């Protein structure tokens, strides 16, 4: 699946202040691929900027990753392996919903 979004990453300062830092300059194509579906689902999420530099290359594992939603278009999650928090600001609520449904825990 390919969706368009701005990519964000949480950065912490030495003073312990946490803030969202925009990684992409603009909207970029975000690719979501399921690379494993048993015993757990592993999604490979990548994004490249306009210079074709890889700016996002993470794995999202379910069950085990809680996907939050800060607004109708902004979705975020924390990688339990690296403790990195990533956010995607989609162009529409429909795209945010598609991402959440794609990467959600599917009960069998």
Short mmCIF file of C-alpha atoms in Angstrom, two decimals:
data_model
loop_
_atom_site.label_atom_id
_atom_site.label_comp_id
_atom_site.label_asym_id
_atom_site.label_seq_id
_atom_site.Cartn_x
_atom_site.Cartn_y
_atom_site.Cartn_z
CA UNK A 1 0.00 0.00 0.00
CA UNK A 2 1.25 3.50 -0.79
CA UNK A 3 -0.10 6.59 0.97
CA UNK A 4 1.11 10.21 0.97
CA UNK A 5 2.11 11.81 4.28
CA UNK A 6 4.56 14.07 6.06
CA UNK A 7 6.97 12.09 8.25
CA UNK A 8 7.71 13.11 11.85
CA UNK A 9 10.02 11.75 14.57
CA UNK A 10 10.08 12.58 18.27
CA UNK A 11 13.33 14.13 19.42
CA UNK A 12 14.30 14.75 23.02
CA UNK A 13 16.54 17.61 24.08
CA UNK A 14 19.13 17.45 26.84
CA UNK A 15 16.65 19.23 29.11
CA UNK A 16 14.23 16.36 28.66
CA UNK A 17 11.88 18.33 26.43
CA UNK A 18 10.19 16.17 23.84
CA UNK A 19 8.99 17.59 20.52
CA UNK A 20 7.91 16.41 17.10
CA UNK A 21 10.50 17.07 14.42
CA UNK A 22 9.44 16.98 10.78
CA UNK A 23 11.69 14.57 8.84
CA UNK A 24 10.21 15.15 5.38
CA UNK A 25 10.23 18.57 3.72
CA UNK A 26 6.83 17.94 2.19
CA UNK A 27 4.41 15.13 1.43
CA UNK A 28 6.23 11.94 0.50
CA UNK A 29 5.01 8.51 -0.62
CA UNK A 30 4.92 6.11 2.34
CA UNK A 31 5.03 2.41 1.44
CA UNK A 32 3.59 -0.21 3.80
CA UNK A 33 4.40 -3.86 3.10
CA UNK A 34 3.48 -6.89 5.21
CA UNK A 35 6.70 -8.94 5.30
CA UNK A 36 5.56 -11.56 7.82
CA UNK A 37 2.11 -12.64 8.96
CA UNK A 38 2.74 -15.50 11.36
CA UNK A 39 3.16 -15.89 14.33
CA UNK A 40 3.13 -12.08 14.40
CA UNK A 41 2.49 -9.51 11.69
CA UNK A 42 5.52 -7.45 10.64
CA UNK A 43 4.97 -4.39 8.47
CA UNK A 44 7.91 -2.71 6.71
CA UNK A 45 7.27 1.03 6.40
CA UNK A 46 9.51 3.12 4.15
CA UNK A 47 9.50 6.65 2.75
CA UNK A 48 11.85 8.54 0.45
CA UNK A 49 12.20 12.28 -0.02
CA UNK A 50 12.34 14.07 -3.39
CA UNK A 51 16.12 13.45 -3.57
CA UNK A 52 15.37 9.72 -3.20
CA UNK A 53 17.01 9.61 0.25
CA UNK A 54 15.41 7.05 2.55
CA UNK A 55 13.94 9.05 5.44
CA UNK A 56 11.87 6.30 7.04
CA UNK A 57 12.77 2.62 7.25
CA UNK A 58 11.08 0.91 10.18
CA UNK A 59 9.29 -2.27 11.10
CA UNK A 60 5.98 -2.20 12.93
CA UNK A 61 5.20 -5.47 14.74
CA UNK A 62 1.70 -6.59 15.75
CA UNK A 63 0.69 -7.51 18.30
CA UNK A 64 2.85 -5.24 20.45
CA UNK A 65 2.66 -1.80 18.84
CA UNK A 66 -0.05 0.64 19.88
CA UNK A 67 -1.01 3.02 17.09
CA UNK A 68 -2.28 6.35 18.37
CA UNK A 69 -4.13 9.11 16.59
CA UNK A 70 -3.51 12.74 17.61
CA UNK A 71 -5.89 14.22 15.03
CA UNK A 72 -8.02 12.87 12.22
CA UNK A 73 -4.98 12.92 9.88
CA UNK A 74 -2.02 12.39 12.28
CA UNK A 75 -1.13 8.83 13.31
CA UNK A 76 1.82 7.85 15.53
CA UNK A 77 3.43 4.81 17.15
CA UNK A 78 6.39 3.95 19.35
CA UNK A 79 8.78 1.24 18.23
CA UNK A 80 9.27 -0.99 21.32
CA UNK A 81 12.62 -2.27 19.98
CA UNK A 82 14.29 1.13 19.42
CA UNK A 83 12.07 3.39 21.59
CA UNK A 84 11.69 5.71 18.58
CA UNK A 85 8.33 7.41 18.15
CA UNK A 86 7.23 8.05 14.56
CA UNK A 87 4.33 10.09 13.24
CA UNK A 88 2.66 10.33 9.84
CA UNK A 89 0.53 13.33 8.92
CA UNK A 90 -1.72 12.11 6.11
CA UNK A 91 -3.52 14.26 3.55
CA UNK A 92 -6.93 12.97 4.58
CA UNK A 93 -8.69 11.19 7.45
CA UNK A 94 -9.42 8.34 5.00
CA UNK A 95 -5.68 7.74 4.45
CA UNK A 96 -5.02 7.81 8.21
CA UNK A 97 -7.82 5.26 8.70
CA UNK A 98 -6.42 3.05 5.91
CA UNK A 99 -2.98 3.07 7.58
CA UNK A 100 -4.42 2.20 10.98
CA UNK A 101 -6.56 -0.60 9.56
CA UNK A 102 -3.66 -2.00 7.53
CA UNK A 103 -1.27 -2.06 10.50
CA UNK A 104 -3.76 -2.98 13.22
CA UNK A 105 -3.82 -6.27 15.07
CA UNK A 106 -5.97 -8.68 13.13
CA UNK A 107 -7.73 -11.21 15.35
CA UNK A 108 -8.09 -14.58 13.67
#
